[in-house]
Short mmCIF file of C-alpha atoms in Angstrom, two decimals:
data_model
loop_
_atom_site.label_atom_id
_atom_site.label_comp_id
_atom_site.label_asym_id
_atom_site.label_seq_id
_atom_site.Cartn_x
_atom_site.Cartn_y
_atom_site.Cartn_z
CA MET A 713 55.14 -18.70 -11.35
CA THR A 714 56.52 -17.14 -14.51
CA GLU A 715 59.86 -15.36 -14.20
CA VAL A 716 60.05 -12.34 -16.45
CA LEU A 717 63.55 -11.18 -17.35
CA ARG A 718 65.09 -8.86 -19.91
CA ASP A 719 65.58 -11.74 -22.34
CA ASN A 720 61.96 -12.92 -22.38
CA PHE A 721 60.04 -9.72 -21.54
CA GLU A 722 58.96 -8.89 -25.09
CA THR A 723 57.89 -12.48 -25.74
CA LEU A 724 55.80 -12.66 -22.55
CA PHE A 725 54.33 -9.15 -22.68
CA PRO A 726 51.25 -10.08 -24.81
CA LYS A 727 50.33 -12.88 -22.35
CA ILE A 728 50.83 -10.58 -19.36
CA GLU A 729 48.57 -8.00 -20.98
CA LYS A 730 45.92 -10.62 -21.71
CA ASP A 731 45.96 -11.97 -18.12
CA LEU A 732 45.64 -8.46 -16.69
CA LYS A 733 42.73 -7.61 -18.98
CA GLN A 734 40.87 -10.76 -17.94
CA ALA A 735 41.59 -10.35 -14.20
CA ALA A 736 38.88 -9.49 -11.68
CA VAL A 737 41.47 -8.32 -9.15
CA ILE A 738 45.25 -7.93 -9.31
CA SER A 739 47.54 -8.44 -6.32
CA ILE A 740 51.08 -7.07 -6.10
CA ASP A 741 54.17 -7.19 -3.93
CA THR A 742 57.67 -5.71 -4.14
CA GLU A 743 61.19 -6.16 -2.81
CA PHE A 744 63.56 -3.22 -2.20
CA SER A 745 67.30 -2.50 -2.04
CA GLY A 746 66.89 -1.01 1.43
CA LEU A 747 64.33 -0.02 4.06
CA LEU A 748 66.08 2.53 6.26
CA SER A 749 68.68 4.93 4.86
CA SER A 750 69.23 6.67 8.23
CA ASP A 751 68.18 6.22 11.86
CA ASP A 752 66.58 9.66 11.58
CA PHE A 753 63.80 8.05 9.54
CA LYS A 754 62.80 5.33 12.01
CA SER A 755 59.08 4.94 12.55
CA SER A 756 57.76 6.46 15.76
CA LEU A 757 54.48 6.29 17.64
CA PHE A 758 54.61 10.10 17.69
CA ASP A 759 54.41 10.32 13.86
CA SER A 760 51.27 11.74 12.31
CA ALA A 761 50.38 10.42 8.85
CA GLN A 762 51.82 13.56 7.25
CA GLU A 763 55.03 13.37 9.28
CA ARG A 764 55.41 9.70 8.39
CA TYR A 765 54.96 10.43 4.70
CA LEU A 766 57.59 13.19 4.72
CA LYS A 767 59.99 10.91 6.63
CA GLN A 768 59.54 8.05 4.19
CA ARG A 769 59.70 10.34 1.18
CA GLU A 770 63.23 11.32 2.15
CA ASN A 771 64.09 7.84 3.40
CA ILE A 772 63.33 6.07 0.09
CA SER A 773 64.55 8.78 -2.28
CA ASP A 774 67.46 6.55 -3.39
CA VAL A 775 65.92 3.13 -2.73
CA LEU A 776 65.40 0.83 -5.72
CA LEU A 777 62.55 -1.58 -6.33
CA LEU A 778 64.39 -4.79 -7.32
CA GLN A 779 61.57 -7.28 -7.85
CA PHE A 780 57.90 -6.79 -8.66
CA GLY A 781 55.44 -9.61 -8.04
CA LEU A 782 52.07 -9.63 -9.75
CA THR A 783 49.19 -12.12 -9.63
CA ALA A 784 46.10 -11.80 -11.85
CA PHE A 785 42.98 -13.50 -10.42
CA THR A 786 40.27 -14.39 -12.95
CA PHE A 787 36.75 -15.26 -11.73
CA ASP A 788 34.63 -18.12 -13.06
CA ARG A 789 31.02 -17.55 -12.02
CA GLU A 790 29.82 -21.03 -13.00
CA ARG A 791 32.35 -22.75 -10.75
CA ASN A 792 32.51 -20.02 -8.08
CA SER A 793 36.27 -20.13 -8.48
CA TYR A 794 39.29 -17.92 -9.06
CA SER A 795 42.24 -18.95 -11.19
CA SER A 796 45.52 -17.13 -10.85
CA HIS A 797 48.61 -16.42 -12.93
CA SER A 798 51.67 -15.12 -11.08
CA TYR A 799 54.64 -13.24 -12.51
CA SER A 800 57.96 -12.26 -10.98
CA PHE A 801 59.71 -9.31 -12.65
CA TYR A 802 63.40 -8.63 -11.91
CA LEU A 803 64.11 -4.94 -12.53
CA PHE A 804 67.37 -3.14 -13.17
CA PRO A 805 67.83 0.44 -14.45
CA ARG A 806 69.44 0.92 -17.87
CA THR A 807 72.04 3.61 -18.47
CA PHE A 808 70.98 5.64 -21.48
CA GLY A 809 72.12 9.08 -22.57
CA SER A 810 72.04 11.30 -19.51
CA ILE A 811 69.96 8.73 -17.58
CA ASP A 812 72.25 7.02 -15.08
CA VAL A 813 70.29 5.95 -11.98
CA ARG A 814 72.05 5.94 -8.62
CA PHE A 815 70.58 3.95 -5.77
CA LYS A 816 71.41 2.89 -2.23
CA CYS A 817 71.80 -0.63 -0.93
CA GLN A 818 71.40 -1.62 2.70
CA ALA A 819 73.47 -4.59 3.93
CA SER A 820 70.73 -5.91 6.21
CA SER A 821 68.21 -5.80 3.35
CA PHE A 822 70.55 -7.75 1.07
CA GLU A 823 71.23 -10.28 3.84
CA PHE A 824 67.48 -10.68 4.27
CA LEU A 825 66.99 -11.23 0.53
CA CYS A 826 69.89 -13.69 0.41
CA HIS A 827 68.32 -15.65 3.26
CA HIS A 828 65.15 -15.90 1.19
CA LYS A 829 67.09 -17.02 -1.92
CA PHE A 830 66.76 -13.83 -3.97
CA ASP A 831 68.70 -14.25 -7.24
CA PHE A 832 70.97 -11.20 -7.51
CA ASN A 833 72.45 -12.46 -10.79
CA LYS A 834 69.05 -12.25 -12.46
CA PHE A 835 68.55 -8.79 -10.97
CA VAL A 836 71.87 -7.38 -12.26
CA TYR A 837 72.51 -9.33 -15.47
CA ASN A 838 68.96 -9.80 -16.72
CA GLY A 839 66.82 -7.19 -14.98
CA ILE A 840 64.17 -5.36 -17.02
CA SER A 841 64.63 -1.65 -17.62
CA PHE A 842 62.09 1.04 -16.72
CA LEU A 843 61.57 4.80 -17.05
CA ASN A 844 59.43 7.17 -15.03
CA GLU A 845 57.58 10.01 -16.79
CA GLU A 846 60.38 12.54 -16.36
CA GLN A 847 63.04 10.16 -17.63
CA ASP A 848 60.83 9.18 -20.56
CA LEU A 849 60.41 12.81 -21.63
CA LYS A 850 64.13 13.43 -21.22
CA VAL A 851 65.04 10.50 -23.48
CA GLN A 852 62.51 11.63 -26.09
CA GLN A 853 63.97 15.13 -26.02
CA GLU A 854 67.54 13.89 -26.39
CA LEU A 855 66.53 11.66 -29.29
CA GLN A 856 64.63 14.50 -30.94
CA GLU A 857 67.54 16.93 -30.59
CA GLY A 858 69.90 14.41 -32.15
CA HIS A 859 72.78 14.76 -29.71
CA LEU A 860 72.30 11.39 -28.06
CA PHE A 861 74.29 9.09 -30.31
CA ARG A 862 77.53 9.03 -28.40
CA SER A 863 75.67 8.53 -25.15
CA VAL A 864 73.75 5.61 -26.63
CA GLU A 865 77.02 3.96 -27.66
CA ARG A 866 78.50 4.49 -24.19
CA ALA A 867 75.36 2.97 -22.68
CA LEU A 868 75.98 -0.38 -24.37
CA SER A 869 77.60 -3.20 -22.47
CA PHE A 870 81.11 -4.25 -23.54
CA GLU A 871 79.59 -7.32 -25.19
CA ASP A 872 77.08 -5.24 -27.16
CA GLU A 873 79.75 -2.73 -28.19
CA ASP A 874 81.77 -5.66 -29.55
CA SER A 875 78.65 -6.74 -31.49
CA VAL A 876 78.32 -3.25 -32.99
CA GLN A 877 81.96 -3.21 -34.04
CA ALA A 878 81.70 -6.70 -35.54
CA LEU A 879 78.66 -5.69 -37.61
CA CYS A 880 80.40 -2.54 -38.85
CA SER A 881 83.45 -4.63 -39.79
CA GLN A 882 81.26 -6.96 -41.89
CA VAL A 883 80.06 -3.96 -43.89
CA ALA A 884 83.60 -2.62 -44.33
CA ILE A 885 84.79 -5.99 -45.66
CA TRP A 886 81.74 -6.23 -47.95
CA LEU A 887 82.32 -2.76 -49.40
CA ALA A 888 86.03 -3.51 -49.92
CA GLY A 889 85.18 -6.65 -51.89
CA GLY A 890 86.72 -8.94 -49.35
CA GLN A 891 83.84 -11.43 -49.45
CA PRO A 892 83.02 -14.15 -52.00
CA ALA A 893 82.33 -12.70 -55.47
CA GLU A 894 78.56 -13.21 -55.34
CA GLU A 895 78.20 -11.44 -51.99
CA ALA A 896 80.72 -8.73 -52.83
CA THR A 897 78.79 -7.69 -55.95
CA ALA A 898 75.38 -7.77 -54.28
CA LYS A 899 73.58 -4.44 -53.92
CA SER A 900 72.56 -5.13 -50.31
CA MET A 901 73.27 -7.33 -47.32
CA VAL A 902 71.45 -8.14 -44.06
CA LEU A 903 73.17 -7.84 -40.68
CA ASP A 904 71.84 -10.15 -38.01
CA VAL A 905 71.44 -8.13 -34.80
CA PRO A 906 72.00 -10.26 -31.66
CA LYS A 907 68.60 -11.01 -30.13
CA SER A 908 68.78 -10.06 -26.47
CA SER A 909 65.29 -8.60 -26.06
CA GLN A 910 65.70 -5.07 -24.75
CA THR A 911 69.34 -4.45 -25.73
CA SER A 912 68.78 -5.59 -29.34
CA GLN A 913 66.80 -2.41 -30.04
CA CYS A 914 69.64 -0.30 -28.69
CA ILE A 915 72.19 -2.21 -30.78
CA ALA A 916 70.05 -1.80 -33.89
CA TYR A 917 69.70 1.95 -33.30
CA VAL A 918 73.46 2.38 -32.87
CA VAL A 919 74.33 0.23 -35.88
CA HIS A 920 72.01 2.23 -38.17
CA HIS A 921 73.54 5.54 -37.16
CA GLU A 922 77.11 4.26 -36.99
CA LEU A 923 76.99 2.77 -40.52
CA ARG A 924 75.42 5.89 -41.98
CA ARG A 925 78.10 8.01 -40.29
CA ARG A 926 81.09 5.82 -41.29
CA PHE A 927 80.18 4.94 -44.88
CA ILE A 928 78.83 7.59 -47.25
CA SER A 929 78.07 4.98 -49.92
CA VAL A 930 75.50 3.02 -47.91
CA TRP A 931 72.04 3.45 -46.47
CA THR A 932 70.34 1.31 -43.86
CA ILE A 933 66.75 0.23 -43.26
CA PRO A 934 65.27 -1.92 -40.44
CA GLU A 935 64.11 -5.39 -41.44
CA ASN A 936 62.48 -7.78 -38.92
CA GLY A 937 64.70 -6.59 -36.10
CA ASN A 938 67.84 -6.79 -38.26
CA VAL A 939 69.60 -4.19 -40.43
CA ARG A 940 69.57 -4.24 -44.22
CA VAL A 941 72.51 -2.32 -45.75
CA LEU A 942 72.12 -0.90 -49.25
CA LYS A 943 74.85 0.35 -51.62
CA VAL A 944 73.76 3.78 -52.87
CA SER A 945 75.13 6.66 -54.94
CA ALA A 946 75.58 10.14 -53.51
CA THR A 947 72.35 11.27 -55.22
CA GLU A 948 70.39 8.29 -53.90
CA ARG A 949 71.78 8.90 -50.42
CA ALA A 950 70.70 12.53 -50.46
CA MET A 951 67.18 11.53 -51.53
CA LEU A 952 66.95 8.85 -48.82
CA GLU A 953 68.16 11.27 -46.15
CA SER A 954 65.53 13.85 -47.13
CA SER A 955 62.71 11.29 -47.01
CA ASP A 956 63.81 8.98 -44.17
CA THR A 957 60.68 7.14 -43.02
CA HIS A 958 62.45 4.70 -40.74
CA GLU A 959 63.92 7.04 -38.12
CA ALA A 960 60.60 7.32 -36.24
CA GLU A 961 60.23 3.54 -36.31
CA LEU A 962 63.71 3.06 -34.86
CA LYS A 963 63.12 5.63 -32.12
CA THR A 964 59.77 4.08 -31.16
CA ALA A 965 61.27 0.60 -30.92
CA LEU A 966 64.15 1.95 -28.83
CA LEU A 967 61.83 3.86 -26.48
CA GLN A 968 59.60 0.83 -25.99
CA SER A 969 62.61 -1.30 -25.06
CA LEU A 970 63.83 1.31 -22.56
CA ARG A 971 60.39 1.69 -21.00
CA GLY A 972 60.35 -2.01 -20.25
CA PHE A 973 58.42 -2.70 -17.06
CA SER A 974 56.93 0.80 -17.09
CA ARG A 975 54.66 -0.55 -19.82
CA VAL A 976 53.27 -3.11 -17.34
CA PHE A 977 52.81 -0.36 -14.75
CA LYS A 978 50.92 1.69 -17.37
CA LEU A 979 48.61 -1.28 -17.99
CA LEU A 980 47.81 -1.42 -14.27
CA VAL A 981 47.07 2.32 -14.26
CA ASP A 982 44.99 2.31 -17.44
CA MET A 983 42.88 -0.74 -16.50
CA LYS A 984 41.88 0.63 -13.08
CA LYS A 985 41.35 -2.89 -11.69
CA PRO A 986 41.20 -3.37 -7.90
CA ILE A 987 44.76 -3.63 -6.56
CA ILE A 988 45.53 -5.90 -3.60
CA ALA A 989 48.67 -5.67 -1.47
CA HIS A 990 49.81 -6.33 2.09
CA ASN A 991 51.06 -3.46 4.27
CA CYS A 992 51.68 -1.46 1.14
CA THR A 993 52.54 2.14 2.10
CA LEU A 994 56.17 1.80 0.98
CA ASP A 995 55.19 -0.26 -2.07
CA LEU A 996 52.91 2.52 -3.30
CA MET A 997 55.48 5.24 -2.62
CA ILE A 998 58.38 3.49 -4.34
CA MET A 999 56.22 2.42 -7.28
CA PHE A 1000 55.13 6.02 -7.75
CA LYS A 1001 58.65 7.48 -7.77
CA GLN A 1002 60.16 4.68 -9.87
CA PHE A 1003 57.52 4.35 -12.59
CA CYS A 1004 55.56 7.59 -12.44
CA ARG A 1005 57.32 10.74 -11.18
CA PRO A 1006 59.12 12.08 -8.09
CA LEU A 1007 57.05 11.94 -4.92
CA PRO A 1008 55.22 15.24 -4.24
CA SER A 1009 56.25 17.34 -1.27
CA SER A 1010 52.65 17.46 -0.06
CA TYR A 1011 51.15 14.45 1.74
CA GLN A 1012 47.68 15.31 0.41
CA SER A 1013 49.02 15.55 -3.14
CA PHE A 1014 50.52 12.09 -2.74
CA LYS A 1015 47.21 10.63 -1.59
CA ASP A 1016 45.36 12.31 -4.45
CA SER A 1017 47.94 11.15 -7.02
CA ILE A 1018 47.86 7.51 -5.89
CA HIS A 1019 44.07 7.54 -5.80
CA SER A 1020 43.90 8.86 -9.36
CA LEU A 1021 46.24 6.09 -10.53
CA PHE A 1022 44.60 3.29 -8.54
CA PRO A 1023 41.04 4.19 -7.46
CA ILE A 1024 40.55 0.91 -5.57
CA VAL A 1025 43.34 -0.42 -3.34
CA TYR A 1026 42.90 -3.05 -0.64
CA ASP A 1027 45.54 -3.45 2.06
CA THR A 1028 45.17 -6.94 3.55
CA LYS A 1029 47.09 -5.81 6.66
CA TYR A 1030 44.33 -3.30 7.42
CA MET A 1031 41.60 -5.76 6.40
CA SER A 1032 42.99 -8.38 8.78
CA SER A 1033 42.81 -5.91 11.68
CA GLU A 1034 39.13 -5.32 10.94
CA PHE A 1035 38.57 -9.06 10.45
CA LYS A 1036 40.04 -9.79 13.88
CA ARG A 1037 37.48 -7.50 15.52
CA LYS A 1038 34.70 -9.74 14.20
CA VAL A 1039 35.93 -13.15 15.36
CA SER A 1040 37.06 -14.73 18.61
CA LYS A 1041 40.74 -14.32 19.38
CA PHE A 1042 40.86 -18.12 19.75
CA ASP A 1043 39.74 -18.48 16.12
CA CYS A 1044 42.39 -16.13 14.80
CA TRP A 1045 46.11 -15.80 14.15
CA THR A 1046 48.84 -14.68 16.53
CA SER A 1047 50.34 -12.22 14.01
CA ASN A 1048 48.90 -10.55 10.92
CA THR A 1049 52.13 -10.55 8.96
CA LEU A 1050 51.60 -12.17 5.56
CA GLU A 1051 52.91 -15.67 6.31
CA PRO A 1052 50.64 -16.59 9.27
CA LEU A 1053 47.77 -14.75 7.59
CA TYR A 1054 48.10 -16.83 4.40
CA LYS A 1055 48.40 -20.09 6.30
CA TYR A 1056 45.27 -19.23 8.29
CA PHE A 1057 43.19 -18.59 5.16
CA ALA A 1058 44.75 -21.23 2.89
CA MET A 1059 44.91 -24.16 5.30
CA GLY A 1060 43.61 -23.07 8.73
CA LYS A 1061 40.25 -22.05 10.22
CA GLY A 1062 39.87 -19.17 7.80
CA PHE A 1063 39.58 -21.66 4.93
CA THR A 1064 36.30 -23.20 6.18
CA MET A 1065 34.88 -20.39 8.32
CA VAL A 1066 32.24 -19.21 5.84
CA PRO A 1067 30.04 -21.42 3.60
CA CYS A 1068 30.30 -21.05 -0.18
CA SER A 1069 33.80 -19.59 -0.02
CA PRO A 1070 35.18 -19.67 -3.59
CA ILE A 1071 37.72 -22.18 -4.89
CA ILE A 1072 41.12 -20.66 -5.62
CA ASP A 1073 43.14 -22.44 -8.31
CA SER A 1074 46.66 -21.41 -9.20
CA HIS A 1075 48.38 -22.13 -12.50
CA ASP A 1076 51.69 -21.71 -10.68
CA TYR A 1077 51.32 -23.00 -7.11
CA THR A 1078 49.66 -26.06 -5.59
CA LEU A 1079 48.26 -26.33 -2.07
CA GLY A 1080 51.02 -27.56 0.19
CA CYS A 1081 53.81 -26.56 -2.21
CA ASP A 1082 57.07 -25.26 -0.78
CA PRO A 1083 56.29 -21.67 0.21
CA ARG A 1084 58.65 -18.89 -0.87
CA PHE A 1085 57.76 -16.00 1.39
CA HIS A 1086 59.50 -12.73 0.51
CA ASP A 1087 59.58 -13.73 -3.11
CA ALA A 1088 57.50 -10.95 -4.66
CA ALA A 1089 55.41 -13.23 -6.90
CA TRP A 1090 54.59 -15.68 -4.11
CA ASP A 1091 53.74 -12.86 -1.69
CA SER A 1092 51.46 -11.25 -4.27
CA TYR A 1093 49.63 -14.56 -4.66
CA CYS A 1094 49.29 -14.94 -0.86
CA ALA A 1095 47.92 -11.40 -0.51
CA GLY A 1096 45.33 -12.16 -3.19
CA VAL A 1097 44.22 -15.37 -1.47
CA CYS A 1098 43.85 -13.54 1.86
CA PHE A 1099 41.81 -10.79 0.21
CA ILE A 1100 39.38 -13.20 -1.46
CA ARG A 1101 38.77 -15.11 1.81
CA MET A 1102 38.31 -11.94 3.90
CA ALA A 1103 36.16 -10.23 1.25
CA HIS A 1104 33.86 -13.29 1.21
CA PHE A 1105 33.67 -13.17 5.02
CA PHE A 1106 32.71 -9.47 5.11
CA SER A 1107 30.24 -9.91 2.24
CA ALA A 1108 28.55 -12.75 4.14
CA LEU A 1109 28.37 -10.55 7.26
CA ASP A 1110 26.50 -8.01 5.17
CA LEU A 1111 23.68 -10.56 4.86
CA GLY A 1112 23.30 -10.65 8.62
CA ARG A 1113 24.69 -14.09 9.49
CA LEU A 1114 27.63 -16.10 8.16
CA SER A 1115 25.36 -19.13 7.82
CA LEU A 1116 23.36 -17.20 5.17
CA ALA A 1117 26.43 -16.89 2.96
CA LYS A 1118 26.05 -17.50 -0.76
CA PRO A 1119 28.43 -17.45 -3.70
CA PHE A 1120 29.38 -13.86 -4.51
CA THR A 1121 30.66 -12.65 -7.85
CA SER A 1122 33.94 -10.75 -7.92
CA THR A 1123 31.99 -7.54 -8.61
CA GLU A 1124 29.81 -8.17 -5.55
CA LEU A 1125 32.85 -8.83 -3.35
CA VAL A 1126 34.36 -5.48 -4.29
CA ALA A 1127 31.04 -3.63 -3.92
CA LEU A 1128 30.24 -5.17 -0.51
CA THR A 1129 33.71 -4.43 0.87
CA ASP A 1130 34.07 -0.89 -0.45
CA PHE A 1131 34.18 0.37 3.17
CA LEU A 1132 37.55 -1.41 3.49
CA ALA A 1133 39.00 -0.08 0.24
CA ASN A 1134 41.75 2.57 0.19
CA HIS A 1135 42.53 2.19 3.91
CA ILE A 1136 46.30 1.75 4.00
CA ASN A 1137 48.02 0.43 7.11
CA ILE A 1138 50.57 2.57 8.98
CA ILE A 1139 53.20 0.75 11.00
CA ARG A 1140 53.88 2.18 14.45
CA GLY A 1141 52.43 5.67 14.10
CA ASN A 1142 49.97 8.11 15.62
CA LEU A 1143 47.33 6.67 13.25
CA THR A 1144 46.69 3.01 12.48
CA HIS A 1145 46.00 3.80 8.80
CA PHE A 1146 45.48 6.55 6.26
CA VAL A 1147 42.79 6.87 3.60
CA LEU A 1148 43.29 7.37 -0.11
CA GLY A 1149 40.61 9.55 -1.67
CA GLY A 1150 39.25 10.76 1.66
CA PRO A 1151 40.05 12.32 5.05
CA ASP A 1152 42.18 10.36 7.48
CA PRO A 1153 40.51 9.00 10.63
CA PRO A 1154 41.06 10.58 14.05
CA SER A 1155 43.82 9.10 16.16
CA HIS A 1156 42.77 6.50 18.72
CA ARG A 1157 46.24 6.00 20.12
CA PRO A 1158 46.49 6.24 23.94
CA GLU A 1159 47.47 9.46 25.71
CA VAL A 1160 51.10 10.48 25.67
CA ILE A 1161 52.90 10.39 29.04
CA VAL A 1162 54.90 13.34 30.40
CA VAL A 1163 58.03 12.53 32.43
CA LYS A 1164 60.07 14.79 34.75
CA LYS A 1165 62.66 14.17 37.42
CA ARG A 1166 61.46 14.74 40.98
CA ASP A 1167 64.54 16.78 41.74
CA GLY A 1168 64.10 18.88 38.58
CA GLY A 1169 67.32 17.53 37.11
CA ARG A 1170 68.25 16.71 33.51
CA LEU A 1171 66.87 13.60 31.84
CA ASP A 1172 68.94 10.90 30.11
CA LEU A 1173 67.20 9.60 26.96
CA VAL A 1174 68.95 6.20 26.98
CA GLN A 1175 68.13 5.55 30.63
CA LEU A 1176 64.51 6.60 30.11
CA THR A 1177 64.10 4.36 27.07
CA GLU A 1178 65.55 1.36 28.90
CA ARG A 1179 63.34 2.00 31.92
CA PHE A 1180 60.06 2.40 30.03
CA SER A 1181 60.74 -0.33 27.44
CA LYS A 1182 60.28 -2.91 30.19
CA HIS A 1183 56.56 -2.27 29.82
CA GLY A 1184 56.52 -3.04 26.08
CA SER A 1185 56.77 -1.11 22.81
CA VAL A 1186 57.31 2.59 23.57
CA ASP A 1187 58.94 5.64 21.99
CA VAL A 1188 60.60 8.34 24.09
CA LYS A 1189 61.61 11.83 23.02
CA LEU A 1190 62.96 14.83 24.91
CA THR A 1191 61.13 18.14 24.50
CA SER A 1192 63.70 19.88 26.70
CA GLU A 1193 66.53 18.90 29.03
CA LYS A 1194 64.05 18.34 31.85
CA ILE A 1195 60.88 17.08 30.12
CA ALA A 1196 60.30 13.94 28.08
CA LEU A 1197 57.28 12.48 26.30
CA VAL A 1198 56.57 8.75 26.18
CA ALA A 1199 54.23 7.20 23.59
CA ALA A 1200 52.93 3.67 24.22
CA SER A 1201 51.31 1.30 21.75
CA SER A 1202 48.24 0.47 23.89
CA LYS A 1203 46.03 2.03 26.53
CA GLY A 1204 46.70 -0.89 28.83
CA MET A 1205 50.40 -0.14 28.66
CA VAL A 1206 49.78 3.51 29.60
CA MET A 1207 47.82 2.40 32.65
CA ASP A 1208 50.58 -0.02 33.65
CA ILE A 1209 53.25 2.69 33.34
CA CYS A 1210 51.27 5.25 35.35
CA ARG A 1211 50.55 2.65 38.04
CA ASP A 1212 54.18 1.49 38.18
CA PHE A 1213 55.59 5.04 38.43
CA TYR A 1214 52.89 6.41 40.77
CA LYS A 1215 55.24 6.61 43.74
CA ASP A 1216 58.56 6.35 41.91
CA SER A 1217 61.42 7.98 43.82
CA ASP A 1218 63.15 9.33 40.68
CA TYR A 1219 60.44 10.33 38.19
CA ILE A 1220 57.12 12.15 38.08
CA VAL A 1221 54.89 10.51 35.47
CA VAL A 1222 51.53 12.00 34.39
CA LYS A 1223 49.27 11.79 31.34
CA TYR A 1224 49.69 14.60 28.83
CA ASN A 1225 47.27 17.51 29.19
CA LYS A 1226 47.13 20.11 26.43
CA ILE A 1227 46.41 23.01 28.77
CA HIS A 1228 49.13 22.10 31.24
CA HIS A 1229 51.81 20.76 28.93
CA ASN A 1230 51.46 22.48 25.56
CA PRO A 1231 53.51 25.73 25.80
CA VAL A 1232 51.51 27.46 23.06
CA ILE A 1233 48.14 26.65 24.61
CA ARG A 1234 49.46 27.37 28.10
CA THR A 1235 50.77 30.79 27.00
CA ALA A 1236 47.50 31.53 25.20
CA SER A 1237 45.55 30.51 28.32
CA TRP A 1238 47.61 32.81 30.53
CA CYS A 1239 47.25 35.65 28.05
CA THR A 1240 43.48 35.09 27.93
CA LEU A 1241 43.33 35.03 31.70
CA ALA A 1242 45.41 38.22 31.98
CA LEU A 1243 43.22 39.89 29.38
CA SER A 1244 40.11 38.86 31.28
CA PHE A 1245 41.48 40.33 34.50
CA ALA A 1246 42.44 43.53 32.68
CA LEU A 1247 39.00 43.91 31.10
CA SER A 1248 37.29 43.09 34.39
CA GLY A 1249 39.40 45.74 36.12
CA PHE A 1250 38.64 48.25 33.39
CA PHE A 1251 34.88 47.72 33.60
CA LEU A 1252 34.94 47.80 37.43
CA TYR A 1253 36.90 51.06 37.28
CA ARG A 1254 34.35 52.59 34.87
CA ALA A 1255 31.46 51.41 36.99
CA PHE A 1256 33.09 52.82 40.11
CA SER A 1257 33.82 56.13 38.37
CA ARG A 1258 30.20 56.54 37.25
CA ALA A 1259 28.94 55.73 40.74
CA ARG A 1260 30.96 58.65 42.11
#
């Protein structure tokens, strides 16, 4: 696995771009600064896909993506094999001009990351910067309007500010003749800008403008990342100012350094390669707001926007649910979280289930190496391995029998599993998944249960939750002081609850019925019934009147 930090980002970027261009599929994973900003945003079995989106949109508004894992899988048709290159990007927002990102941290999330050996020093001290589209336009505008200089200087670290002052002092000494005779009489000198990848561009930009502002007898030009200072007359200075060809170059270099990881995100968007991830609803949402633009207020607009960015997305959590329907429960895993899923397909029955399954070689990990689950790069690799194994399984099924399996190219795997693409898993909701680029499926969750007290008294939410939770995973909510709804995660659980409470001395428990329990439909039904009686009476009256 290659760690990508602020100091080596520019050096590694060409290789990253090359690996992504050559990849057949690209798998991703992310780590966040928090998962739940308030208990109001907890997932509920009552949530529709739209309600869940709006909840999470508010929930993650101040959450930061700390680490981005990316694995590029390249296919070799001759060997029927995939080779992979994995990258781990630590990300940290840069203060620049009016851009000063605020984000929330959740103690439990940080404890979780600490347990899994997340390196917070790399995140804070050497994290790569990024800009979303709005921030990018704002920086460009501030640079164009020319009122950004002070803000740029304030944005530097104390160490970089010291570097700027030291470089300016060298020029002051040089102009005052305080250097050796040969250097003091020279017409120009070169200032070596400290090479710290992204911050070096910011230092260079500040030094150019600071020297031009402080010393009227000099002019500066960029030279291989450094600054060449020229002694000039007032006339020469005026001519150079009127025909400055280097300002655009300086601004471009500065913008590119500030964009940082957003340039990698843009590669993913522009290449339109199939994207693989595991249980990736939050990943997609946070990626969108952090590298693209604020999340739209409309759920449908969000789906359309993600689909336009990434036309083909595979969620291995959803794929594993479909996979499990096709095999015996004795041949499967106990949980479809990423760790047991990867072990099943990398070393368990899933590895040898289908003939001609492709070889998967990693340039970064070896079979049996020490796993690092919840490291974004490792998790992205695991998700990719799971996808390739499951895609081969479903492609073989398309032939009629697994025994008829043959080697499939990467293009064939994607084409034969297109019915699984863009189905994104929903945790604990009214739907099991939502669909990018298409309508969501109908809900197949079991009926909701209606609860009342036999004596017509008030209900206690805590007592109800404790009582019903004995049957498994449930959500309880009060619709009024005397009526509660209970949502269960399985039809079997609903049957157990109804059977257990059939003759309960305290509660009346029945399955939800729209006509009986929905106040709007019930009112409409009564109104319809009353109208029918009224019309019937009217026509009977008219008929009776005519008969007389």
